[in-house]
Amino acid sequence: MKKLFSSESVTEGHPDKMADQISDAVLDAILKADPRGRVAVETLLTNGVCVVAGEVTTKTYVDIPKVAREVIKDIGYTNAEYGFQWETSGLLVAIKEQSSDIAMGVDAFIKGKSGGVVKEDLEKIGAGDQGLMFGLATDETKEYMPLPIVLAHKLTQRLAYVRKHGIVKGLRPDGKSQVTVEYNGDKAKRVHTVLIAAQHDPDVDSEKLKSEITKQVIKKVIPGKLLDKHTRILVNSTGRFVIGGPQGDTGLTGRKIIVDTYGGMGRHGGGCFSGKDPSKVDRSGSYMARYVAKNLVAAGLAKKLEVQVAYAIGVPEPLSVRVDTFGTGKIADDAIAGIVEKVFDLRPGMIIKQLNLRRPIYRQVAAYGHFGRNDLKLPWEKLDKVKEIKKLAKLRK
């Protein structure tokens, strides 16, 4: 049966993605000096203004305006003609301390005989908030990710690359991609449509730009076997994309959560990742759910698998663990859920320990996806539980 599925991605110069990167750069700067810092930072960008706000509890000092400006510069907003410039745009910081009510539910320490704190008790750290997190994996790509989002991310990465290296002239930092894949049942057959929106200088010839992006971006990324004479290619479908970035649209942390995850193929709990330290299960729980799902699929228990984990604020143990193999499982879904509970410790503190999350590793995933990033060595992408899972699955059979 013929089915179409579409996913989108955005470049690092998209205003929402700029906001994510600034929030995560602030988080990285704090974790570098204070691994146990508590961070919940939001960024808003609009025409000529950047606002960084949120809650931070830390022993270190971070020059937040400097961090934010360096990110904006790295992305490529170095020219005032782009409507936003790293040195001259206004920057406002509004940071307060984390709520003591939240800290009371999350903190856990082992006390000495005299009553003083000896060390943190990771086993008893409570979840930083209530919520439900999903992790997905599929064997349709080497990244264990759905093909549409893999292609969409690679297109935006390539679009940024050809801009920064001058391969395609006249490009500006903002941009988007969208890929529609035609499936025959559950097997990808061909790419039905490719859409690229590329911000450009006002004097760029639109037809020439379309030709260069088709040649240097689309055909460099999408395998030839997936393209045919019927594949529809759209580049700047309105005909012009000069005004972009924060000048064109307000950017806000956490507004690209589907881009960050699985491109819409699978469920989402609703919480964003960027700007949050790993005590927030929106982030650490989602990373762990991906880690679990990927190892289960790599172990051959299913061709496609989704894990849901739910938490209550201040409670270490998850409220529920659910597995859905979409009819592709080799054993029953509830049996796989039982294996998950034996192999993986889903308490927040143990997730932090298992995946070594109190490190400055987050800005690098704030653009082009948090999952399936084979270009990065991410702890939640490891396949180190496959043998143990296979052993337990054999016993279940």
mmCIF file of C-alpha atoms in Angstrom, residues 22-364:
data_model
loop_
_atom_site.group_PDB
_atom_site.id
_atom_site.type_symbol
_atom_site.label_atom_id
_atom_site.label_comp_id
_atom_site.label_asym_id
_atom_site.label_seq_id
_atom_site.Cartn_x
_atom_site.Cartn_y
_atom_site.Cartn_z
ATOM 1 C CA ILE A 22 22.105 29.927 22.846
ATOM 2 C CA SER A 23 20.215 28.202 25.678
ATOM 3 C CA ASP A 24 22.364 25.091 25.367
ATOM 4 C CA ALA A 25 25.581 27.111 25.099
ATOM 5 C CA VAL A 26 24.715 28.748 28.439
ATOM 6 C CA LEU A 27 24.022 25.287 29.888
ATOM 7 C CA ASP A 28 27.368 23.973 28.585
ATOM 8 C CA ALA A 29 29.257 26.931 30.049
ATOM 9 C CA ILE A 30 27.731 26.276 33.478
ATOM 10 C CA LEU A 31 28.229 22.484 33.401
ATOM 11 C CA LYS A 32 31.879 22.929 32.357
ATOM 12 C CA ALA A 33 32.658 24.615 35.693
ATOM 13 C CA ASP A 34 29.823 23.251 37.843
ATOM 14 C CA PRO A 35 28.602 19.787 36.752
ATOM 15 C CA ARG A 36 25.815 19.852 39.333
ATOM 16 C CA GLY A 37 24.490 23.245 38.279
ATOM 17 C CA ARG A 38 20.737 23.485 37.828
ATOM 18 C CA VAL A 39 19.726 25.228 34.636
ATOM 19 C CA ALA A 40 16.432 26.037 32.924
ATOM 20 C CA VAL A 41 17.200 28.767 30.398
ATOM 21 C CA GLU A 42 14.973 30.144 27.651
ATOM 22 C CA THR A 43 16.037 32.445 24.814
ATOM 23 C CA LEU A 44 13.876 34.790 22.753
ATOM 24 C CA LEU A 45 15.122 36.486 19.584
ATOM 25 C CA THR A 46 13.434 39.202 17.586
ATOM 26 C CA ASN A 47 14.459 42.081 15.347
ATOM 27 C CA GLY A 48 17.711 43.368 16.863
ATOM 28 C CA VAL A 49 17.095 41.939 20.347
ATOM 29 C CA CYS A 50 18.082 38.763 22.228
ATOM 30 C CA VAL A 51 16.580 37.970 25.646
ATOM 31 C CA VAL A 52 17.989 35.173 27.845
ATOM 32 C CA ALA A 53 15.795 34.327 30.844
ATOM 33 C CA GLY A 54 15.168 31.475 33.246
ATOM 34 C CA GLU A 55 16.242 29.791 36.459
ATOM 35 C CA VAL A 56 19.847 28.942 37.345
ATOM 36 C CA THR A 57 21.405 27.653 40.557
ATOM 37 C CA THR A 58 25.181 27.361 40.310
ATOM 38 C CA LYS A 59 28.475 27.969 42.108
ATOM 39 C CA THR A 60 30.118 29.417 39.016
ATOM 40 C CA TYR A 61 29.844 32.653 37.040
ATOM 41 C CA VAL A 62 29.089 32.716 33.340
ATOM 42 C CA ASP A 63 29.204 35.813 31.138
ATOM 43 C CA ILE A 64 25.869 35.058 29.467
ATOM 44 C CA PRO A 65 25.895 37.998 27.016
ATOM 45 C CA LYS A 66 29.347 36.945 25.799
ATOM 46 C CA VAL A 67 28.235 33.317 25.380
ATOM 47 C CA ALA A 68 25.125 34.360 23.444
ATOM 48 C CA ARG A 69 27.007 36.728 21.143
ATOM 49 C CA GLU A 70 29.614 34.074 20.318
ATOM 50 C CA VAL A 71 26.875 31.641 19.289
ATOM 51 C CA ILE A 72 25.229 34.252 17.066
ATOM 52 C CA LYS A 73 28.622 34.964 15.488
ATOM 53 C CA ASP A 74 29.390 31.262 14.916
ATOM 54 C CA ILE A 75 26.030 30.754 13.226
ATOM 55 C CA GLY A 76 26.866 33.486 10.731
ATOM 56 C CA TYR A 77 24.994 36.642 11.691
ATOM 57 C CA THR A 78 28.053 38.807 11.110
ATOM 58 C CA ASN A 79 26.567 41.337 8.707
ATOM 59 C CA ALA A 80 24.119 44.072 9.702
ATOM 60 C CA GLU A 81 22.403 43.650 6.321
ATOM 61 C CA TYR A 82 21.037 40.302 7.603
ATOM 62 C CA GLY A 83 18.818 42.213 10.045
ATOM 63 C CA PHE A 84 20.623 40.794 13.084
ATOM 64 C CA GLN A 85 24.281 41.222 14.008
ATOM 65 C CA TRP A 86 26.230 39.515 16.774
ATOM 66 C CA GLU A 87 28.007 42.626 18.135
ATOM 67 C CA THR A 88 25.369 45.333 17.782
ATOM 68 C CA SER A 89 22.062 43.627 18.558
ATOM 69 C CA GLY A 90 20.669 44.315 22.019
ATOM 70 C CA LEU A 91 20.978 41.633 24.691
ATOM 71 C CA LEU A 92 18.968 41.358 27.904
ATOM 72 C CA VAL A 93 19.525 38.787 30.678
ATOM 73 C CA ALA A 94 16.846 37.980 33.281
ATOM 74 C CA ILE A 95 17.971 35.052 35.447
ATOM 75 C CA LYS A 96 16.731 34.018 38.877
ATOM 76 C CA GLU A 97 17.423 31.057 41.180
ATOM 77 C CA GLN A 98 15.627 27.717 40.825
ATOM 78 C CA SER A 99 12.522 27.299 42.974
ATOM 79 C CA SER A 100 13.347 25.789 46.372
ATOM 80 C CA ASP A 101 10.157 23.704 46.086
ATOM 81 C CA ILE A 102 11.555 21.964 42.984
ATOM 82 C CA ALA A 103 15.047 21.575 44.484
ATOM 83 C CA MET A 104 13.546 19.905 47.573
ATOM 84 C CA GLY A 105 12.050 17.143 45.435
ATOM 85 C CA VAL A 106 15.102 16.629 43.242
ATOM 86 C CA ASP A 107 18.051 16.808 45.661
ATOM 87 C CA ALA A 108 19.180 13.681 47.522
ATOM 88 C CA PHE A 109 22.252 13.467 49.753
ATOM 89 C CA ILE A 110 23.849 10.916 52.071
ATOM 90 C CA LYS A 111 24.471 12.425 55.521
ATOM 91 C CA GLY A 112 27.355 11.626 57.818
ATOM 92 C CA LYS A 113 27.145 10.700 61.508
ATOM 93 C CA SER A 114 27.413 14.349 62.532
ATOM 94 C CA GLY A 115 24.576 15.265 60.200
ATOM 95 C CA GLY A 116 26.678 16.960 57.527
ATOM 96 C CA VAL A 117 26.334 16.100 53.846
ATOM 97 C CA VAL A 118 28.861 13.486 52.702
ATOM 98 C CA LYS A 119 27.919 13.021 49.048
ATOM 99 C CA GLU A 120 25.036 13.060 46.616
ATOM 100 C CA ASP A 121 22.839 9.953 46.484
ATOM 101 C CA LEU A 122 22.198 9.453 42.775
ATOM 102 C CA GLU A 123 19.883 6.503 43.412
ATOM 103 C CA LYS A 124 17.401 8.732 45.223
ATOM 104 C CA ILE A 125 17.392 11.830 43.025
ATOM 105 C CA GLY A 126 13.787 12.597 42.112
ATOM 106 C CA ALA A 127 12.536 13.601 38.684
ATOM 107 C CA GLY A 128 12.761 17.364 38.104
ATOM 108 C CA ASP A 129 9.176 17.453 36.870
ATOM 109 C CA GLN A 130 6.274 15.241 35.960
ATOM 110 C CA GLY A 131 5.960 14.216 32.340
ATOM 111 C CA LEU A 132 6.081 11.504 29.716
ATOM 112 C CA MET A 133 8.991 10.849 27.399
ATOM 113 C CA PHE A 134 9.222 8.804 24.214
ATOM 114 C CA GLY A 135 12.115 7.112 22.467
ATOM 115 C CA LEU A 136 11.963 5.645 18.949
ATOM 116 C CA ALA A 137 14.221 3.468 16.812
ATOM 117 C CA THR A 138 13.778 1.813 13.428
ATOM 118 C CA ASP A 139 16.059 -0.339 11.301
ATOM 119 C CA GLU A 140 15.228 1.499 8.047
ATOM 120 C CA THR A 141 18.474 3.541 8.188
ATOM 121 C CA LYS A 142 21.964 3.020 9.589
ATOM 122 C CA GLU A 143 21.162 5.796 12.075
ATOM 123 C CA TYR A 144 18.233 3.717 13.421
ATOM 124 C CA MET A 145 16.068 6.725 12.550
ATOM 125 C CA PRO A 146 13.150 7.295 10.160
ATOM 126 C CA LEU A 147 14.395 8.090 6.653
ATOM 127 C CA PRO A 148 12.447 11.371 6.166
ATOM 128 C CA ILE A 149 14.028 13.121 9.170
ATOM 129 C CA VAL A 150 17.504 11.737 8.357
ATOM 130 C CA LEU A 151 17.328 13.216 4.857
ATOM 131 C CA ALA A 152 15.817 16.498 6.080
ATOM 132 C CA HIS A 153 18.661 17.006 8.582
ATOM 133 C CA LYS A 154 21.341 16.140 6.054
ATOM 134 C CA LEU A 155 19.885 18.676 3.640
ATOM 135 C CA THR A 156 19.986 21.527 6.168
ATOM 136 C CA GLN A 157 23.493 20.530 7.291
ATOM 137 C CA ARG A 158 24.619 20.592 3.665
ATOM 138 C CA LEU A 159 22.839 23.935 3.094
ATOM 139 C CA ALA A 160 24.811 25.455 5.992
ATOM 140 C CA TYR A 161 28.023 23.861 4.687
ATOM 141 C CA VAL A 162 27.744 25.281 1.159
ATOM 142 C CA ARG A 163 26.964 28.701 2.645
ATOM 143 C CA LYS A 164 29.920 28.747 5.030
ATOM 144 C CA HIS A 165 32.360 27.402 2.442
ATOM 145 C CA GLY A 166 31.194 29.666 -0.374
ATOM 146 C CA ILE A 167 30.192 26.752 -2.612
ATOM 147 C CA VAL A 168 26.856 28.445 -3.291
ATOM 148 C CA LYS A 169 27.205 32.234 -3.319
ATOM 149 C CA GLY A 170 24.754 34.713 -1.832
ATOM 150 C CA LEU A 171 23.255 32.533 0.890
ATOM 151 C CA ARG A 172 22.316 33.824 4.341
ATOM 152 C CA PRO A 173 22.028 31.814 7.611
ATOM 153 C CA ASP A 174 18.286 31.057 7.758
ATOM 154 C CA GLY A 175 16.890 28.031 5.954
ATOM 155 C CA LYS A 176 14.619 24.991 6.016
ATOM 156 C CA SER A 177 14.177 21.630 4.370
ATOM 157 C CA GLN A 178 11.249 19.252 4.012
ATOM 158 C CA VAL A 179 11.301 15.754 2.585
ATOM 159 C CA THR A 180 8.333 13.586 1.599
ATOM 160 C CA VAL A 181 9.135 9.878 1.261
ATOM 161 C CA GLU A 182 6.861 7.455 -0.552
ATOM 162 C CA TYR A 183 6.528 4.103 1.223
ATOM 163 C CA ASN A 184 5.323 0.805 -0.139
ATOM 164 C CA GLY A 185 3.945 -0.650 3.065
ATOM 165 C CA ASP A 186 6.741 -0.001 5.567
ATOM 166 C CA LYS A 187 9.550 0.073 2.994
ATOM 167 C CA ALA A 188 10.828 3.388 1.593
ATOM 168 C CA LYS A 189 10.416 3.309 -2.186
ATOM 169 C CA ARG A 190 11.363 6.801 -3.405
ATOM 170 C CA VAL A 191 11.569 10.468 -2.486
ATOM 171 C CA HIS A 192 8.316 12.065 -3.579
ATOM 172 C CA THR A 193 9.091 15.751 -2.855
ATOM 173 C CA VAL A 194 12.058 17.822 -1.681
ATOM 174 C CA LEU A 195 11.516 21.363 -0.424
ATOM 175 C CA ILE A 196 14.333 23.811 0.359
ATOM 176 C CA ALA A 197 13.891 27.336 1.700
ATOM 177 C CA ALA A 198 17.235 29.162 1.569
ATOM 178 C CA GLN A 199 17.663 32.750 2.721
ATOM 179 C CA HIS A 200 19.670 34.746 0.198
ATOM 180 C CA ASP A 201 21.020 38.181 -0.742
ATOM 181 C CA PRO A 202 18.562 40.467 -2.579
ATOM 182 C CA ASP A 203 20.515 40.448 -5.855
ATOM 183 C CA VAL A 204 20.633 36.645 -6.245
ATOM 184 C CA ASP A 205 19.036 35.217 -9.384
ATOM 185 C CA SER A 206 16.301 32.813 -8.224
ATOM 186 C CA GLU A 207 16.615 30.367 -11.128
ATOM 187 C CA LYS A 208 20.383 30.161 -10.758
ATOM 188 C CA LEU A 209 20.015 29.634 -7.004
ATOM 189 C CA LYS A 210 17.535 26.793 -7.567
ATOM 190 C CA SER A 211 19.926 25.138 -10.017
ATOM 191 C CA GLU A 212 22.904 25.425 -7.663
ATOM 192 C CA ILE A 213 20.994 24.167 -4.608
ATOM 193 C CA THR A 214 19.613 21.246 -6.603
ATOM 194 C CA LYS A 215 23.122 20.335 -7.742
ATOM 195 C CA GLN A 216 25.169 21.161 -4.625
ATOM 196 C CA VAL A 217 22.684 20.306 -1.857
ATOM 197 C CA ILE A 218 19.838 18.017 -2.938
ATOM 198 C CA LYS A 219 21.743 15.710 -5.275
ATOM 199 C CA LYS A 220 24.737 15.593 -2.919
ATOM 200 C CA VAL A 221 22.535 14.364 -0.056
ATOM 201 C CA ILE A 222 19.701 12.221 -1.418
ATOM 202 C CA PRO A 223 20.801 8.894 -2.945
ATOM 203 C CA GLY A 224 20.207 8.746 -6.680
ATOM 204 C CA LYS A 225 18.181 5.552 -6.353
ATOM 205 C CA LEU A 226 15.567 7.495 -4.372
ATOM 206 C CA LEU A 227 15.235 10.282 -6.956
ATOM 207 C CA ASP A 228 13.426 9.865 -10.264
ATOM 208 C CA LYS A 229 11.900 12.013 -12.996
ATOM 209 C CA HIS A 230 8.704 12.349 -10.987
ATOM 210 C CA THR A 231 10.405 13.663 -7.819
ATOM 211 C CA ARG A 232 9.183 17.192 -7.193
ATOM 212 C CA ILE A 233 11.890 19.709 -6.246
ATOM 213 C CA LEU A 234 10.877 23.074 -4.781
ATOM 214 C CA VAL A 235 13.436 25.759 -3.911
ATOM 215 C CA ASN A 236 12.141 28.986 -2.333
ATOM 216 C CA SER A 237 8.607 28.283 -3.482
ATOM 217 C CA THR A 238 7.468 31.890 -2.893
ATOM 218 C CA GLY A 239 10.190 33.062 -5.292
ATOM 219 C CA ARG A 240 12.119 35.169 -2.750
ATOM 220 C CA PHE A 241 13.581 34.707 0.760
ATOM 221 C CA VAL A 242 15.672 37.756 1.689
ATOM 222 C CA ILE A 243 14.194 38.784 5.047
ATOM 223 C CA GLY A 244 14.851 35.958 7.497
ATOM 224 C CA GLY A 245 16.346 35.070 10.850
ATOM 225 C CA PRO A 246 15.148 37.099 13.871
ATOM 226 C CA GLN A 247 14.320 40.005 11.558
ATOM 227 C CA GLY A 248 11.711 37.894 9.787
ATOM 228 C CA ASP A 249 10.397 35.749 12.658
ATOM 229 C CA THR A 250 10.664 35.727 16.430
ATOM 230 C CA GLY A 251 12.740 32.800 17.709
ATOM 231 C CA LEU A 252 12.059 30.933 20.935
ATOM 232 C CA THR A 253 13.678 28.007 22.725
ATOM 233 C CA GLY A 254 11.761 24.740 22.426
ATOM 234 C CA ARG A 255 9.644 25.485 19.371
ATOM 235 C CA LYS A 256 11.228 22.831 17.168
ATOM 236 C CA ILE A 257 10.707 19.713 19.280
ATOM 237 C CA ILE A 258 9.658 17.548 16.329
ATOM 238 C CA VAL A 259 12.740 18.644 14.378
ATOM 239 C CA ASP A 260 14.810 17.743 17.460
ATOM 240 C CA THR A 261 13.414 14.204 17.675
ATOM 241 C CA TYR A 262 11.891 11.903 15.036
ATOM 242 C CA GLY A 263 10.332 14.224 12.483
ATOM 243 C CA GLY A 264 6.796 13.378 13.565
ATOM 244 C CA MET A 265 7.134 9.621 13.036
ATOM 245 C CA GLY A 266 6.313 8.595 16.573
ATOM 246 C CA ARG A 267 4.774 10.228 19.610
ATOM 247 C CA HIS A 268 6.151 13.164 21.617
ATOM 248 C CA GLY A 269 5.599 13.978 25.278
ATOM 249 C CA GLY A 270 5.648 17.727 24.620
ATOM 250 C CA GLY A 271 8.689 18.841 26.619
ATOM 251 C CA CYS A 272 11.665 20.446 24.896
ATOM 252 C CA PHE A 273 15.325 19.615 25.594
ATOM 253 C CA SER A 274 17.382 22.778 25.104
ATOM 254 C CA GLY A 275 18.429 24.924 28.045
ATOM 255 C CA LYS A 276 17.679 22.188 30.599
ATOM 256 C CA ASP A 277 20.227 20.406 32.773
ATOM 257 C CA PRO A 278 19.947 16.580 32.974
ATOM 258 C CA SER A 279 17.988 16.592 36.238
ATOM 259 C CA LYS A 280 15.068 17.578 34.002
ATOM 260 C CA VAL A 281 13.611 14.329 32.700
ATOM 261 C CA ASP A 282 12.255 16.142 29.645
ATOM 262 C CA ARG A 283 15.843 15.880 28.493
ATOM 263 C CA SER A 284 17.497 12.959 30.299
ATOM 264 C CA GLY A 285 14.389 10.748 30.187
ATOM 265 C CA SER A 286 14.003 11.291 26.439
ATOM 266 C CA TYR A 287 17.670 10.505 25.853
ATOM 267 C CA MET A 288 17.340 7.331 27.905
ATOM 268 C CA ALA A 289 14.189 6.285 26.047
ATOM 269 C CA ARG A 290 16.064 6.640 22.742
ATOM 270 C CA TYR A 291 19.000 4.641 24.182
ATOM 271 C CA VAL A 292 16.617 1.870 25.231
ATOM 272 C CA ALA A 293 14.722 1.787 21.920
ATOM 273 C CA LYS A 294 17.879 1.781 19.794
ATOM 274 C CA ASN A 295 19.465 -1.098 21.710
ATOM 275 C CA LEU A 296 16.266 -3.136 21.526
ATOM 276 C CA VAL A 297 16.005 -2.714 17.737
ATOM 277 C CA ALA A 298 19.726 -3.385 17.270
ATOM 278 C CA ALA A 299 19.259 -6.593 19.278
ATOM 279 C CA GLY A 300 16.680 -7.707 16.714
ATOM 280 C CA LEU A 301 13.634 -7.645 18.997
ATOM 281 C CA ALA A 302 11.689 -5.481 16.523
ATOM 282 C CA LYS A 303 12.099 -3.618 13.248
ATOM 283 C CA LYS A 304 10.531 -0.505 14.724
ATOM 284 C CA LEU A 305 10.011 0.206 18.402
ATOM 285 C CA GLU A 306 8.851 3.020 20.656
ATOM 286 C CA VAL A 307 9.365 3.317 24.417
ATOM 287 C CA GLN A 308 7.321 5.533 26.723
ATOM 288 C CA VAL A 309 8.476 6.406 30.258
ATOM 289 C CA ALA A 310 6.416 8.531 32.686
ATOM 290 C CA TYR A 311 7.610 10.347 35.828
ATOM 291 C CA ALA A 312 6.267 12.276 38.846
ATOM 292 C CA ILE A 313 8.164 15.254 40.248
ATOM 293 C CA GLY A 314 10.374 14.291 43.163
ATOM 294 C CA VAL A 315 9.900 10.530 42.636
ATOM 295 C CA PRO A 316 12.936 8.532 41.383
ATOM 296 C CA GLU A 317 11.167 5.464 39.979
ATOM 297 C CA PRO A 318 9.215 5.899 36.738
ATOM 298 C CA LEU A 319 5.444 5.613 37.054
ATOM 299 C CA SER A 320 5.176 3.473 33.925
ATOM 300 C CA VAL A 321 7.203 1.911 31.127
ATOM 301 C CA ARG A 322 5.502 1.000 27.851
ATOM 302 C CA VAL A 323 6.817 -0.620 24.682
ATOM 303 C CA ASP A 324 5.102 -0.529 21.277
ATOM 304 C CA THR A 325 6.647 -2.489 18.386
ATOM 305 C CA PHE A 326 3.906 -1.581 15.884
ATOM 306 C CA GLY A 327 3.398 -5.265 15.106
ATOM 307 C CA THR A 328 7.076 -5.859 14.262
ATOM 308 C CA GLY A 329 8.145 -7.470 17.550
ATOM 309 C CA LYS A 330 9.772 -10.912 17.707
ATOM 310 C CA ILE A 331 8.311 -11.420 21.184
ATOM 311 C CA ALA A 332 5.343 -9.813 22.949
ATOM 312 C CA ASP A 333 5.539 -6.099 23.724
ATOM 313 C CA ASP A 334 4.960 -6.658 27.449
ATOM 314 C CA ALA A 335 7.795 -9.202 27.473
ATOM 315 C CA ILE A 336 10.099 -6.584 25.919
ATOM 316 C CA ALA A 337 8.968 -4.097 28.579
ATOM 317 C CA GLY A 338 10.017 -6.657 31.181
ATOM 318 C CA ILE A 339 13.461 -6.858 29.591
ATOM 319 C CA VAL A 340 13.723 -3.055 29.699
ATOM 320 C CA GLU A 341 13.108 -3.067 33.449
ATOM 321 C CA LYS A 342 15.829 -5.679 33.955
ATOM 322 C CA VAL A 343 18.501 -4.109 31.731
ATOM 323 C CA PHE A 344 18.002 -0.360 32.161
ATOM 324 C CA ASP A 345 17.828 1.701 35.375
ATOM 325 C CA LEU A 346 15.378 4.479 34.534
ATOM 326 C CA ARG A 347 15.760 6.528 37.724
ATOM 327 C CA PRO A 348 16.913 10.085 36.844
ATOM 328 C CA GLY A 349 20.109 9.960 38.901
ATOM 329 C CA MET A 350 21.097 6.620 37.411
ATOM 330 C CA ILE A 351 20.357 7.898 33.896
ATOM 331 C CA ILE A 352 22.731 10.794 34.587
ATOM 332 C CA LYS A 353 25.373 8.325 35.787
ATOM 333 C CA GLN A 354 24.856 5.729 33.031
ATOM 334 C CA LEU A 355 24.977 8.273 30.196
ATOM 335 C CA ASN A 356 27.443 10.646 31.906
ATOM 336 C CA LEU A 357 25.195 13.629 31.254
ATOM 337 C CA ARG A 358 26.750 16.261 33.522
ATOM 338 C CA ARG A 359 29.071 17.444 30.785
ATOM 339 C CA PRO A 360 29.089 20.320 28.284
ATOM 340 C CA ILE A 361 27.819 18.233 25.344
ATOM 341 C CA TYR A 362 24.553 19.934 24.521
ATOM 342 C CA ARG A 363 25.088 22.840 22.145
ATOM 343 C CA GLN A 364 26.344 20.419 19.475
#
